[in-house]
Amino acid sequence: NCAGQITKHSVDVDSSLYTSNNAISAQRLGSLIDLASNTFSLQDESLGSVNVGQGSTAAVGGDPHITQWNGNKYSYHGECDLVYATAPSFEDGLGLDVHIRTTIDTSFSYVEAVAIRVGDFVLNINKDGAWIDNMQISDFPAEEGPFAITNTQKNKMPIYVISVVNKKVITVKVPGHGYLFVQMFANGIQSGEMHGLMGEYPSGKLIGRDGVSEFVNTNEYGEEWQVQPFEGMLFLEARESEFVACKYPNKKAVATARKLRSQEGFDLLAEEACQHLDTSIDYEFCVEDVLTTGDVRIAAGYY
């Protein structure tokens, strides 16, 4: 099932996103674009994660924002390969590893690719398609080893649903310019057997590799879960900065980009694009991402 080529998907911007009857208040917009303000504290890594309630899933996307298993949320903007999830005892020792590759694009970072290893099989997904063991999938649905993968379209946005041993485990959305959104489900995961960037399952606590240390500073936590040489390189290609310290976007460039987008009228586009979100924190993350990237299509990736 893994041969040939898959057609690349283009994404058209919905013209309706360019109209809005409601404007973001000056106070709210100011909190989004002013890095020095304490109003939008979600961007301060020293404050740790913000509690928004229990959740049965974990997710990452945007300028990366992470939803932990307990529903808490935090942001991590470092560029490196990261262990999003690891569960060596998954499915009676078959094992599950999910790595994400984050990349800086001028003033922001995003999830460029995800690699999922189950047993001896590795599935890769990026903006150009999906591969199992370096063989590009040309037809969906596809099955190979423990994986079953579907690829549906929503407004020309690819949405991959990945099942492992007949259990839905991961979905991957690829909106806009290829800023991936990855969501994990707790199917088949036992209490305490999974750790990584999204926290320990099911507590969501930011527990380090030693299984004991609990982190508060989310930059330090992200660096704790940078992929190490012993964990292997699961992606299609190695990057030049493999296994070197994570690097971060320039804060001045971030502030400049957001202010510029606001001056260009992107505040109204951002509000319209993000109005479907249920929580104020997700809404603010979404608006921030549109202002930072200048791409309203990124709003479609939010779960």
Coordinates of N, CA and C in Angstrom, one line a residue, residues 51-265:
N51 N -4.2 26.3 33.7 CA -5.2 25.2 33.8 C -6.5 25.7 33.1
V52 N -7.0 24.9 32.2 CA -8.3 25.2 31.6 C -9.3 24.0 31.7
G53 N -9.0 23.0 32.6 CA -9.9 22.0 32.8 C -9.4 20.6 32.3
Q54 N -10.1 19.6 32.7 CA -9.7 18.2 32.3 C -9.9 17.9 30.8
G55 N -9.1 17.1 30.3 CA -9.2 16.7 28.9 C -8.8 15.2 28.7
S56 N -9.4 14.5 27.8 CA -9.0 13.1 27.5 C -8.1 13.0 26.3
T57 N -7.7 14.1 25.8 CA -6.7 14.1 24.7 C -5.6 15.1 25.0
A58 N -4.5 15.0 24.2 CA -3.4 15.9 24.3 C -3.2 16.4 22.8
A59 N -2.6 17.7 22.7 CA -2.5 18.2 21.4 C -1.3 19.2 21.3
V60 N -0.9 19.5 20.1 CA 0.2 20.5 19.9 C -0.1 21.1 18.5
G61 N 0.2 22.4 18.4 CA 0.0 23.1 17.1 C 0.2 24.6 17.2
G62 N 0.1 25.2 16.1 CA 0.3 26.7 16.1 C 1.7 27.1 16.3
D63 N 1.9 28.2 17.0 CA 3.3 28.7 17.3 C 3.6 28.0 18.7
P64 N 4.2 26.8 18.6 CA 3.6 25.7 19.3 C 3.0 25.9 20.7
H65 N 1.7 25.5 20.7 CA 1.0 25.5 22.0 C 0.6 24.1 22.3
I66 N 0.9 23.6 23.5 CA 0.7 22.3 23.9 C -0.5 22.1 24.9
T67 N -1.4 21.2 24.6 CA -2.4 20.9 25.6 C -2.0 19.6 26.2
Q68 N -1.9 19.6 27.6 CA -1.5 18.4 28.3 C -2.7 17.5 28.5
W69 N -2.4 16.3 29.0 CA -3.5 15.3 29.3 C -4.5 15.8 30.2
N70 N -4.2 16.7 31.2 CA -5.1 17.2 32.1 C -5.9 18.4 31.7
G71 N -5.6 18.8 30.4 CA -6.3 20.0 29.9 C -5.5 21.3 30.1
N72 N -4.4 21.3 30.9 CA -3.6 22.5 31.0 C -2.9 22.8 29.7
K73 N -2.5 24.0 29.5 CA -1.9 24.5 28.2 C -0.7 25.3 28.5
Y74 N 0.3 25.1 27.6 CA 1.5 26.0 27.7 C 2.1 26.1 26.3
S75 N 3.0 27.0 26.1 CA 3.7 27.2 24.8 C 5.1 26.9 24.9
Y76 N 5.7 26.3 23.8 CA 7.1 26.1 23.7 C 7.6 26.5 22.3
H77 N 8.5 27.4 22.2 CA 8.8 28.0 20.9 C 10.2 27.5 20.4
G78 N 10.9 26.6 21.1 CA 12.2 26.2 20.7 C 12.2 25.4 19.4
E79 N 13.3 25.6 18.6 CA 13.4 24.8 17.3 C 14.3 23.6 17.6
C80 N 13.8 22.4 17.5 CA 14.5 21.2 17.7 C 13.6 20.0 17.5
D81 N 14.1 18.8 17.5 CA 13.3 17.6 17.5 C 12.9 17.3 18.9
L82 N 11.7 17.0 19.2 CA 11.2 16.8 20.5 C 10.4 15.5 20.7
V83 N 10.5 14.9 21.9 CA 9.7 13.7 22.2 C 8.4 14.2 22.7
Y84 N 7.4 14.1 21.8 CA 6.0 14.5 22.2 C 5.4 13.5 23.1
A85 N 5.7 12.2 22.8 CA 5.1 11.1 23.7 C 6.0 9.9 23.5
T86 N 6.2 9.2 24.7 CA 6.9 7.9 24.6 C 6.2 7.0 25.6
A87 N 6.0 5.8 25.1 CA 5.3 4.8 26.0 C 5.9 3.4 25.6
P88 N 7.0 3.0 26.2 CA 7.7 1.8 25.8 C 6.9 0.5 26.0
S89 N 5.9 0.6 27.0 CA 5.2 -0.6 27.3 C 3.8 -0.7 26.5
F90 N 3.6 0.3 25.6 CA 2.4 0.4 24.9 C 2.1 -1.0 24.2
E91 N 0.8 -1.4 24.3 CA 0.4 -2.7 23.6 C 1.3 -3.8 23.9
D92 N 1.5 -4.1 25.2 CA 2.3 -5.2 25.7 C 3.7 -5.2 25.2
G93 N 4.3 -4.0 25.2 CA 5.7 -3.9 24.9 C 6.0 -3.6 23.4
L94 N 5.0 -3.5 22.6 CA 5.2 -3.1 21.2 C 5.9 -1.7 21.1
G95 N 5.4 -0.8 22.0 CA 6.0 0.5 22.2 C 5.5 1.6 21.2
L96 N 5.4 2.8 21.7 CA 4.9 3.9 20.9 C 5.8 5.2 21.2
D97 N 6.3 5.8 20.2 CA 7.1 7.0 20.3 C 6.6 8.0 19.2
V98 N 6.3 9.2 19.7 CA 5.9 10.3 18.8 C 6.8 11.5 18.9
H99 N 7.5 11.8 17.9 CA 8.5 12.9 17.8 C 7.9 14.0 16.9
I100 N 8.1 15.2 17.3 CA 7.7 16.4 16.5 C 9.0 17.2 16.2
R101 N 9.0 17.7 15.0 CA 10.1 18.6 14.5 C 9.6 20.0 14.5
T102 N 10.1 20.9 15.3 CA 9.7 22.3 15.3 C 10.8 23.1 14.6
T103 N 10.3 24.2 13.9 CA 11.1 25.0 13.0 C 10.8 26.4 13.1
I104 N 11.8 27.3 13.2 CA 11.6 28.7 13.3 C 11.4 29.3 11.9
D105 N 10.4 30.1 11.7 CA 10.2 30.9 10.5 C 10.2 32.4 10.8
T106 N 11.3 33.0 10.8 CA 11.5 34.4 11.0 C 11.1 34.7 12.5
S107 N 9.9 35.0 12.8 CA 9.5 35.5 14.1 C 8.6 34.5 14.9
F108 N 8.5 33.3 14.4 CA 7.7 32.3 15.1 C 8.2 30.9 14.8
S109 N 7.7 29.9 15.5 CA 8.1 28.6 15.3 C 6.8 27.7 15.1
Y110 N 6.9 26.6 14.5 CA 5.8 25.7 14.2 C 6.2 24.3 14.1
V111 N 5.2 23.4 14.1 CA 5.5 21.9 14.0 C 5.6 21.6 12.5
E112 N 6.8 21.3 12.0 CA 7.0 21.0 10.6 C 6.6 19.6 10.2
A113 N 6.9 18.7 11.1 CA 6.7 17.3 10.8 C 6.5 16.5 12.1
V114 N 5.8 15.3 12.0 CA 5.6 14.4 13.1 C 6.1 13.0 12.6
A115 N 6.7 12.3 13.5 CA 7.2 10.9 13.2 C 6.7 10.0 14.3
I116 N 6.0 8.9 13.9 CA 5.4 8.0 14.9 C 6.0 6.6 14.7
R117 N 6.6 6.1 15.8 CA 7.2 4.8 15.7 C 6.4 3.8 16.6
V118 N 6.0 2.7 16.0 CA 5.3 1.6 16.7 C 6.0 0.3 16.3
G119 N 6.6 -0.3 17.3 CA 7.4 -1.5 17.0 C 8.6 -1.1 16.1
D120 N 8.7 -1.8 14.9 CA 9.8 -1.5 14.0 C 9.3 -0.6 12.8
F121 N 8.0 -0.1 12.9 CA 7.5 0.7 11.8 C 7.5 2.1 12.2
V122 N 7.8 3.0 11.2 CA 7.8 4.5 11.4 C 6.9 5.2 10.4
L123 N 6.0 6.0 10.9 CA 5.1 6.8 10.0 C 5.6 8.2 10.1
N124 N 5.8 8.9 9.0 CA 6.1 10.3 8.9 C 5.0 11.1 8.2
I125 N 4.7 12.3 8.7 CA 3.7 13.1 8.1 C 4.3 14.6 8.1
N126 N 4.2 15.2 6.9 CA 4.5 16.6 6.8 C 3.6 17.2 5.8
K127 N 3.9 18.5 5.3 CA 3.0 19.2 4.4 C 2.9 18.5 3.1
D128 N 3.9 17.6 2.7 CA 3.9 17.0 1.4 C 3.2 15.6 1.4
G129 N 2.9 15.1 2.5 CA 2.2 13.8 2.5 C 2.6 12.9 3.7
A130 N 2.4 11.6 3.5 CA 2.7 10.6 4.6 C 3.6 9.5 4.0
W131 N 4.4 9.0 4.9 CA 5.4 7.9 4.5 C 5.4 6.9 5.6
I132 N 5.5 5.6 5.2 CA 5.8 4.5 6.2 C 7.1 3.9 5.8
D133 N 8.0 3.9 6.7 CA 9.4 3.4 6.4 C 9.9 4.0 5.1
N134 N 9.8 5.3 4.9 CA 10.4 6.0 3.8 C 9.7 5.7 2.5
M135 N 8.6 5.0 2.5 CA 7.8 4.8 1.3 C 6.5 5.7 1.3
Q136 N 6.4 6.6 0.3 CA 5.3 7.5 0.4 C 4.0 6.8 0.1
I137 N 2.9 7.2 0.8 CA 1.6 6.6 0.7 C 0.9 7.3 -0.5
S138 N 0.5 6.5 -1.5 CA -0.2 7.1 -2.6 C -1.7 6.9 -2.6
D139 N -2.2 5.9 -1.8 CA -3.6 5.6 -1.8 C -4.1 5.5 -0.3
F140 N -5.3 6.1 -0.1 CA -5.9 6.0 1.3 C -7.3 5.4 1.1
P141 N -7.7 4.7 2.1 CA -7.0 4.3 3.4 C -5.9 3.4 3.1
A142 N -4.9 3.4 4.0 CA -3.7 2.5 3.9 C -3.4 1.8 5.1
E143 N -2.9 0.6 5.0 CA -2.6 -0.3 6.2 C -1.2 -0.8 6.0
E144 N -0.4 -0.8 7.0 CA 1.0 -1.3 6.9 C 1.4 -1.6 8.4
G145 N 1.8 -2.8 8.6 CA 2.2 -3.2 10.0 C 1.1 -2.9 11.0
P146 N 1.4 -2.2 12.1 CA 0.4 -1.9 13.1 C -0.5 -0.7 12.7
F147 N -0.1 0.1 11.6 CA -0.8 1.3 11.3 C -2.0 1.1 10.3
A148 N -3.0 1.9 10.5 CA -4.1 2.1 9.6 C -4.3 3.6 9.5
I149 N -4.2 4.1 8.3 CA -4.3 5.6 8.1 C -5.3 6.0 7.1
T150 N -6.1 7.0 7.4 CA -7.0 7.6 6.5 C -6.6 9.1 6.2
N151 N -7.0 9.6 5.1 CA -6.7 11.0 4.8 C -8.0 11.6 4.2
T152 N -8.6 12.4 5.0 CA -9.8 13.1 4.5 C -9.5 14.6 4.3
Q153 N -10.4 15.3 3.6 CA -10.2 16.7 3.3 C -11.3 17.6 3.9
K154 N -10.9 18.7 4.6 CA -11.9 19.6 5.0 C -11.5 21.0 4.5
N155 N -12.2 21.6 3.6 CA -11.8 22.8 2.9 C -10.4 22.7 2.4
K156 N -10.1 21.6 1.7 CA -8.8 21.3 1.1 C -7.7 21.1 2.1
M157 N -8.0 21.0 3.4 CA -7.0 20.8 4.5 C -6.9 19.3 4.7
P158 N -5.8 18.7 4.5 CA -5.6 17.2 4.8 C -5.8 17.0 6.3
I159 N -6.5 15.9 6.6 CA -6.7 15.5 8.0 C -6.4 14.0 8.1
Y160 N -5.3 13.6 8.7 CA -4.9 12.2 8.8 C -5.4 11.7 10.1
V161 N -6.0 10.5 10.0 CA -6.4 9.8 11.3 C -5.6 8.5 11.3
I162 N -4.9 8.3 12.4 CA -4.0 7.1 12.5 C -4.5 6.2 13.6
S163 N -4.7 5.0 13.3 CA -5.1 4.0 14.3 C -3.9 3.0 14.4
V164 N -3.7 2.5 15.6 CA -2.7 1.5 15.9 C -3.3 0.3 16.6
V165 N -3.1 -0.8 16.0 CA -3.8 -2.1 16.5 C -5.3 -1.8 16.7
N166 N -5.9 -1.2 15.7 CA -7.4 -1.0 15.6 C -7.8 0.0 16.7
K167 N -6.9 0.9 17.2 CA -7.3 1.9 18.1 C -6.9 3.3 17.5
K168 N -7.9 4.2 17.5 CA -7.6 5.6 17.1 C -6.7 6.2 18.1
V169 N -5.5 6.6 17.6 CA -4.4 7.1 18.5 C -4.1 8.6 18.2
I170 N -4.0 8.9 17.0 CA -3.5 10.3 16.6 C -4.3 10.8 15.4
T171 N -4.5 12.1 15.4 CA -5.0 12.8 14.2 C -3.9 13.9 13.9
V172 N -3.7 14.2 12.6 CA -2.8 15.3 12.2 C -3.5 16.1 11.2
K173 N -3.6 17.4 11.5 CA -4.2 18.4 10.5 C -3.0 19.2 9.9
V174 N -3.2 19.5 8.6 CA -2.1 20.2 7.9 C -2.7 21.5 7.2
P175 N -3.0 22.5 8.0 CA -3.6 23.7 7.4 C -2.5 24.7 6.8
G176 N -3.0 25.6 6.0 CA -2.1 26.7 5.5 C -0.9 26.3 4.8
H177 N 0.2 26.8 5.3 CA 1.5 26.6 4.7 C 2.2 25.3 5.3
G178 N 1.5 24.5 6.0 CA 2.1 23.2 6.5 C 2.4 23.3 8.0
Y179 N 1.7 24.1 8.8 CA 1.9 24.2 10.2 C 1.1 23.1 10.9
L180 N 1.7 22.0 11.2 CA 1.0 20.8 11.6 C 0.3 21.0 13.0
F181 N -0.9 20.4 13.2 CA -1.5 20.3 14.4 C -1.7 18.8 14.7
V182 N -1.2 18.3 15.9 CA -1.2 16.9 16.2 C -2.1 16.7 17.5
Q183 N -3.0 15.8 17.4 CA -3.8 15.4 18.6 C -3.7 14.0 18.9
M184 N -3.5 13.7 20.2 CA -3.4 12.3 20.6 C -4.6 11.9 21.5
F185 N -5.0 10.6 21.4 CA -6.1 10.1 22.2 C -5.5 9.0 23.1
A186 N -6.2 8.8 24.2 CA -5.8 8.0 25.3 C -6.1 6.5 25.1
N187 N -6.5 6.1 23.9 CA -6.9 4.7 23.6 C -5.8 3.8 23.8
G188 N -5.9 2.8 24.7 CA -4.9 1.8 24.8 C -3.7 2.2 25.7
I189 N -3.8 3.4 26.3 CA -2.7 3.9 27.1 C -3.0 3.7 28.6
Q190 N -2.1 3.1 29.3 CA -2.3 2.8 30.7 C -1.8 3.9 31.6
S191 N -2.3 4.1 32.7 CA -1.9 5.1 33.7 C -0.4 5.0 34.0
G192 N 0.3 6.1 33.8 CA 1.7 6.2 34.2 C 2.6 5.7 33.1
E193 N 2.1 5.1 32.0 CA 3.1 4.5 31.0 C 3.5 5.5 29.9
M194 N 3.0 6.7 29.9 CA 3.3 7.6 28.8 C 3.8 8.9 29.4
H195 N 5.0 9.4 28.8 CA 5.5 10.7 29.2 C 5.9 11.5 28.0
G196 N 6.4 12.7 28.2 CA 6.9 13.5 27.1 C 6.4 14.9 27.2
L197 N 6.4 15.6 26.1 CA 6.2 17.1 26.0 C 4.8 17.4 26.5
M198 N 3.8 16.5 26.3 CA 2.4 16.8 26.7 C 2.1 16.4 28.2
G199 N 3.2 15.9 28.9 CA 3.0 15.6 30.3 C 2.8 14.1 30.5
E200 N 2.9 13.7 31.8 CA 2.6 12.3 32.2 C 1.1 12.0 32.0
Y201 N 0.8 10.8 31.5 CA -0.6 10.4 31.4 C -1.0 9.6 32.7
P202 N -2.2 9.9 33.3 CA -3.2 10.9 32.8 C -3.1 12.2 33.6
S203 N -2.1 12.4 34.5 CA -2.1 13.6 35.4 C -1.7 14.8 34.6
G204 N -1.0 14.7 33.5 CA -0.6 15.9 32.7 C 0.6 16.6 33.4
K205 N 1.1 16.1 34.5 CA 2.2 16.8 35.2 C 3.4 16.8 34.3
L206 N 4.2 17.9 34.3 CA 5.4 18.1 33.5 C 6.5 17.4 34.2
I207 N 6.5 16.0 34.0 CA 7.5 15.2 34.7 C 8.7 14.9 33.7
G208 N 9.9 15.0 34.3 CA 11.1 14.9 33.5 C 11.4 13.4 33.2
R209 N 12.5 13.2 32.5 CA 12.9 11.9 32.1 C 13.2 11.0 33.2
D210 N 13.5 11.5 34.4 CA 13.8 10.6 35.5 C 12.5 10.0 36.1
G211 N 11.4 10.5 35.6 CA 10.1 10.0 36.2 C 9.7 10.6 37.5
V212 N 10.5 11.5 38.0 CA 10.3 12.1 39.3 C 10.2 13.6 39.3
S213 N 11.2 14.3 38.7 CA 11.3 15.7 38.7 C 10.1 16.4 38.0
E214 N 9.5 17.4 38.7 CA 8.3 18.1 38.1 C 8.8 19.5 37.7
F215 N 8.6 19.9 36.5 CA 9.0 21.2 36.0 C 8.0 22.3 36.1
V216 N 8.4 23.5 36.3 CA 7.5 24.7 36.3 C 7.9 25.5 35.0
N217 N 9.1 25.8 34.8 CA 9.6 26.5 33.6 C 9.4 25.7 32.4
T218 N 8.6 26.2 31.5 CA 8.3 25.3 30.3 C 9.4 25.3 29.2
N219 N 10.2 26.3 29.2 CA 11.4 26.3 28.3 C 12.3 25.1 28.8
E220 N 12.5 25.1 30.1 CA 13.4 24.0 30.6 C 12.8 22.6 30.4
Y221 N 11.4 22.6 30.5 CA 10.7 21.3 30.2 C 10.9 20.9 28.8
G222 N 10.7 21.8 27.8 CA 10.9 21.5 26.4 C 12.3 21.0 26.1
E223 N 13.3 21.6 26.7 CA 14.6 21.2 26.5 C 14.9 19.8 27.1
E224 N 14.2 19.5 28.2 CA 14.3 18.2 28.8 C 13.9 17.1 27.9
W225 N 12.9 17.4 27.0 CA 12.4 16.4 26.1 C 12.9 16.5 24.7
Q226 N 14.0 17.2 24.5 CA 14.6 17.2 23.2 C 15.1 15.8 22.9
V227 N 14.9 15.4 21.6 CA 15.3 14.0 21.2 C 16.8 13.9 21.4
Q228 N 17.2 12.7 22.0 CA 18.6 12.4 22.3 C 19.1 11.4 21.3
P229 N 20.4 11.3 21.1 CA 20.9 10.3 20.1 C 20.4 8.9 20.4
F230 N 20.3 8.4 21.6 CA 19.9 7.1 21.9 C 18.5 6.8 21.5
E231 N 17.7 7.8 21.2 CA 16.3 7.7 20.8 C 16.1 7.6 19.3
G232 N 17.2 7.8 18.6 CA 17.2 7.7 17.1 C 16.6 8.8 16.4
M233 N 16.9 8.9 15.1 CA 16.3 10.0 14.3 C 15.2 9.4 13.4
L234 N 14.0 9.7 13.7 CA 12.8 9.0 13.1 C 12.3 9.7 11.9
F235 N 12.8 11.0 11.6 CA 12.3 11.7 10.5 C 12.9 11.3 9.1
L236 N 12.3 11.8 8.0 CA 12.8 11.4 6.7 C 14.2 11.8 6.5
E237 N 14.6 12.9 7.0 CA 15.9 13.5 6.8 C 16.4 14.0 8.1
A238 N 17.7 13.9 8.4 CA 18.3 14.5 9.5 C 18.5 16.0 9.3
R239 N 18.4 16.8 10.3 CA 18.6 18.3 10.2 C 20.0 18.6 10.6
E240 N 20.5 19.8 10.1 CA 21.9 20.2 10.4 C 22.1 20.4 11.9
S241 N 21.0 20.8 12.6 CA 21.1 21.1 14.0 C 20.7 19.9 14.9
E242 N 20.8 18.7 14.3 CA 20.4 17.5 15.1 C 21.2 17.4 16.4
F243 N 20.5 17.2 17.5 CA 21.1 17.0 18.8 C 22.0 18.2 19.3
V244 N 21.8 19.4 18.8 CA 22.4 20.5 19.4 C 21.3 21.3 20.2
A245 N 21.7 22.3 21.0 CA 20.7 23.0 21.8 C 19.6 23.6 21.0
C246 N 18.4 23.5 21.6 CA 17.3 24.2 20.9 C 17.5 25.7 20.8
K247 N 17.1 26.3 19.7 CA 17.2 27.7 19.6 C 15.8 28.3 19.6
Y248 N 15.7 29.7 19.8 CA 14.4 30.3 20.0 C 14.3 31.5 19.1
P249 N 13.0 31.9 18.7 CA 12.8 33.1 17.9 C 13.3 34.3 18.6
N250 N 13.7 35.3 17.9 CA 14.0 36.6 18.5 C 12.8 37.3 19.0
K251 N 12.8 37.7 20.2 CA 11.6 38.3 20.8 C 11.2 39.7 20.2
K252 N 12.2 40.4 19.8 CA 12.0 41.7 19.1 C 11.3 41.5 17.8
A253 N 11.7 40.4 17.1 CA 11.1 40.1 15.8 C 9.6 39.7 16.0
V254 N 9.4 38.9 17.1 CA 8.0 38.5 17.4 C 7.1 39.7 17.6
A255 N 7.6 40.6 18.5 CA 6.8 41.8 18.8 C 6.5 42.7 17.5
T256 N 7.6 42.8 16.7 CA 7.5 43.6 15.5 C 6.4 43.0 14.5
A257 N 6.5 41.7 14.3 CA 5.6 41.0 13.4 C 4.1 41.2 13.9
R258 N 3.9 41.0 15.2 CA 2.5 41.2 15.7 C 2.0 42.6 15.5
K259 N 2.8 43.6 15.8 CA 2.3 45.0 15.6 C 2.1 45.3 14.2
L260 N 2.9 44.8 13.3 CA 2.8 45.0 11.9 C 1.5 44.4 11.4
R261 N 1.2 43.1 11.8 CA -0.1 42.5 11.4 C -1.3 43.3 11.8
S262 N -1.2 43.8 13.1 CA -2.3 44.6 13.6 C -2.5 45.8 12.8
Q263 N -1.4 46.5 12.4 CA -1.5 47.7 11.6 C -2.1 47.4 10.2
E264 N -1.9 46.2 9.7 CA -2.4 45.8 8.4 C -3.8 45.3 8.4
G265 N -4.4 45.3 9.6 CA -5.8 44.9 9.8 C -6.0 43.5 10.1

